Short mmCIF file of C-alpha atoms in Angstrom, two decimals:
data_model
loop_
_atom_site.label_atom_id
_atom_site.label_comp_id
_atom_site.label_asym_id
_atom_site.label_seq_id
_atom_site.Cartn_x
_atom_site.Cartn_y
_atom_site.Cartn_z
CA UNK A 264 0.00 0.00 0.00
CA UNK A 265 2.94 2.34 0.68
CA UNK A 266 4.11 2.00 -2.93
CA UNK A 267 0.63 2.63 -4.34
CA UNK A 268 0.04 5.69 -2.16
CA UNK A 269 3.52 6.97 -3.05
CA UNK A 270 2.59 6.79 -6.74
CA UNK A 271 -0.60 8.74 -6.05
CA UNK A 272 1.30 11.37 -4.04
CA UNK A 273 3.88 11.71 -6.83
CA UNK A 274 1.11 11.98 -9.46
CA UNK A 275 -0.46 14.81 -7.47
CA UNK A 276 2.91 16.57 -7.16
CA UNK A 277 3.10 16.57 -3.37
CA UNK A 278 6.65 15.15 -3.30
CA UNK A 279 7.94 18.47 -4.61
CA UNK A 280 6.66 20.35 -1.54
CA UNK A 281 9.69 19.46 0.57
CA UNK A 282 12.80 17.34 0.44
CA UNK A 283 11.85 15.81 3.80
CA UNK A 284 10.69 12.22 3.22
CA UNK A 285 9.14 12.24 6.69
CA UNK A 286 6.23 14.41 5.57
CA UNK A 287 5.24 12.06 2.75
CA UNK A 288 5.58 9.04 5.02
CA UNK A 289 3.39 10.71 7.66
CA UNK A 290 0.76 11.45 5.01
CA UNK A 291 0.78 7.84 3.83
CA UNK A 292 0.53 6.27 7.27
CA UNK A 293 -2.23 8.67 8.35
CA UNK A 294 -4.25 7.68 5.27
CA UNK A 295 -3.81 4.03 6.23
CA UNK A 296 -4.51 4.51 9.93
CA UNK A 297 -5.42 7.99 11.18
CA UNK A 298 -3.67 8.59 14.48
CA UNK A 299 -1.72 11.22 16.36
CA UNK A 300 1.54 12.30 14.78
CA UNK A 301 3.57 10.51 17.44
CA UNK A 302 1.61 7.31 17.05
CA UNK A 303 2.03 7.70 13.28
CA UNK A 304 5.80 7.67 13.80
CA UNK A 305 5.42 4.38 15.66
CA UNK A 306 3.14 2.97 12.95
CA UNK A 307 5.69 3.85 10.27
CA UNK A 308 8.22 1.73 12.08
CA UNK A 309 5.74 -1.09 12.72
CA UNK A 310 4.24 -1.22 9.21
CA UNK A 311 7.14 -0.18 6.98
CA UNK A 312 10.27 -0.49 9.12
CA UNK A 313 10.82 3.25 8.70
CA UNK A 314 12.11 4.95 11.84
CA UNK A 315 12.12 8.68 12.51
CA UNK A 316 13.29 10.35 15.68
CA UNK A 317 10.91 12.60 17.61
CA UNK A 318 13.58 15.33 17.68
CA UNK A 319 13.61 15.31 13.86
CA UNK A 320 9.83 15.59 13.81
CA UNK A 321 10.00 18.64 16.08
CA UNK A 322 12.81 20.12 14.00
CA UNK A 323 10.81 19.79 10.76
CA UNK A 324 7.40 20.74 12.17
CA UNK A 325 7.79 24.50 11.64
CA UNK A 326 8.88 23.91 8.03
CA UNK A 327 5.88 21.64 7.42
CA UNK A 328 3.51 24.29 8.77
CA UNK A 329 4.93 26.84 6.30
CA UNK A 330 3.89 24.61 3.38
CA UNK A 331 0.17 25.46 3.73
CA UNK A 332 -0.07 27.82 0.74
CA UNK A 333 2.06 25.61 -1.52
CA UNK A 334 -0.03 22.60 -0.52
CA UNK A 335 -3.31 24.39 -1.22
CA UNK A 336 -1.98 25.49 -4.63
CA UNK A 337 -1.19 21.86 -5.48
CA UNK A 338 -4.59 20.71 -4.25
CA UNK A 339 -6.39 23.34 -6.32
CA UNK A 340 -4.40 22.41 -9.42
CA UNK A 341 -5.34 18.79 -8.81
CA UNK A 342 -9.02 19.63 -8.25
CA UNK A 343 -9.13 21.64 -11.47
CA UNK A 344 -7.39 18.96 -13.52
CA UNK A 345 -8.91 15.78 -12.08
CA UNK A 346 -12.35 16.98 -10.94
CA UNK A 347 -13.08 19.98 -13.21
CA UNK A 348 -13.24 22.28 -10.19
CA UNK A 349 -14.24 25.78 -11.31
CA UNK A 350 -14.88 27.64 -8.02
CA UNK A 351 -18.60 28.02 -8.82
CA UNK A 352 -19.77 26.01 -5.81
CA UNK A 353 -18.03 25.29 -2.53
CA UNK A 354 -19.18 24.09 0.87
CA UNK A 355 -17.85 25.12 4.25
CA UNK A 356 -17.65 23.25 7.54
CA UNK A 357 -16.07 23.90 10.91
CA UNK A 358 -14.78 21.48 13.49
CA UNK A 359 -12.81 21.68 16.70
CA UNK A 360 -9.59 19.91 17.64
CA UNK A 361 -8.71 19.75 21.32
CA UNK A 362 -5.34 19.24 22.99
CA UNK A 363 -4.50 16.94 25.90
CA UNK A 364 -3.40 19.85 28.06
CA UNK A 365 -4.95 22.61 30.11
CA UNK A 366 -2.41 25.26 29.06
CA UNK A 367 -3.72 27.83 26.59
CA UNK A 368 -1.78 30.07 24.22
CA UNK A 369 -2.67 32.68 21.57
CA UNK A 370 -4.29 30.03 19.31
CA UNK A 371 -5.22 27.13 21.58
CA UNK A 372 -8.00 28.41 23.85
CA UNK A 373 -10.92 26.81 25.67
CA UNK A 374 -14.26 27.32 23.93
CA UNK A 375 -17.35 25.51 22.75
CA UNK A 376 -16.16 21.97 22.09
CA UNK A 377 -17.82 19.48 19.76
CA UNK A 378 -15.93 16.78 21.70
CA UNK A 379 -17.31 17.88 25.09
CA UNK A 380 -13.84 19.05 26.14
CA UNK A 381 -14.73 22.69 26.81
CA UNK A 382 -12.18 23.01 29.63
CA UNK A 383 -9.27 22.04 27.37
CA UNK A 384 -7.59 24.32 24.83
CA UNK A 385 -8.67 23.76 21.25
CA UNK A 386 -8.52 25.27 17.78
CA UNK A 387 -11.25 25.72 15.20
CA UNK A 388 -10.62 24.41 11.69
CA UNK A 389 -12.66 25.85 8.82
CA UNK A 390 -12.64 23.65 5.71
CA UNK A 391 -13.71 24.54 2.17
CA UNK A 392 -14.59 21.62 -0.11
CA UNK A 393 -15.80 21.39 -3.71
CA UNK A 394 -19.17 19.94 -4.72
CA UNK A 395 -17.76 16.39 -4.52
CA UNK A 396 -16.39 16.97 -1.02
CA UNK A 397 -12.76 17.32 -2.15
CA UNK A 398 -10.95 19.70 0.25
CA UNK A 399 -9.55 22.80 -1.46
CA UNK A 400 -8.66 25.12 1.45
CA UNK A 401 -8.66 25.40 5.22
CA UNK A 402 -7.99 27.94 7.90
CA UNK A 403 -7.30 27.66 11.60
CA UNK A 404 -8.93 29.94 14.17
CA UNK A 405 -8.60 30.55 17.89
CA UNK A 406 -10.37 27.93 19.97
CA UNK A 407 -12.68 30.41 21.66
CA UNK A 408 -13.96 31.96 18.43
CA UNK A 409 -17.64 31.48 17.63
CA UNK A 410 -17.77 29.34 14.48
CA UNK A 411 -20.41 31.58 12.90
CA UNK A 412 -17.81 34.36 12.75
CA UNK A 413 -15.40 32.25 10.66
CA UNK A 414 -17.48 31.85 7.51
CA UNK A 415 -17.21 35.33 5.98
CA UNK A 416 -13.46 35.79 6.66
CA UNK A 417 -12.44 32.44 5.13
CA UNK A 418 -14.74 32.70 2.10
CA UNK A 419 -13.72 36.34 1.49
CA UNK A 420 -10.02 35.47 1.71
CA UNK A 421 -10.52 32.47 -0.62
CA UNK A 422 -12.34 34.63 -3.19
CA UNK A 423 -9.67 37.34 -3.03
CA UNK A 424 -6.75 34.92 -3.23
CA UNK A 425 -8.14 33.25 -6.36
CA UNK A 426 -9.80 36.24 -8.03
CA UNK A 427 -13.33 34.80 -7.75
CA UNK A 428 -16.18 37.16 -8.52
CA UNK A 429 -19.10 34.73 -8.25
#
């Protein structure tokens, strides 16, 4: 399955995002078995005999986070080519992701939790998908933000970024 998913990832052009093989391996193993990033590192070793050190993961994490715009550009190119995506219809959804800690920061804040974890810090994720449900963009918001106040900012930014009038 690793080889097949690697071919798909190469076809979509995601290998060119970074020269760090760890990112592609994490993507593959999380498709196979969604889990935390640390558990994914363990699964890579268990399933594919591929070992990465936690310190390397932490070292690369900031670089991976900076790939958001490049990743979205690749996804949009793929959606246009493979699914005839034309920006005419998108759907938007919001979810919360909580953290196993009680320490907040500027992004991770307690708020209304869909997981009934309102005392723990969380973030809001806003996701834009095409008519077939293919994800084309996302944005992260503070965990205490009301989800109704995320719709207009993310859709407006998406329209501006891609020059969409309708």
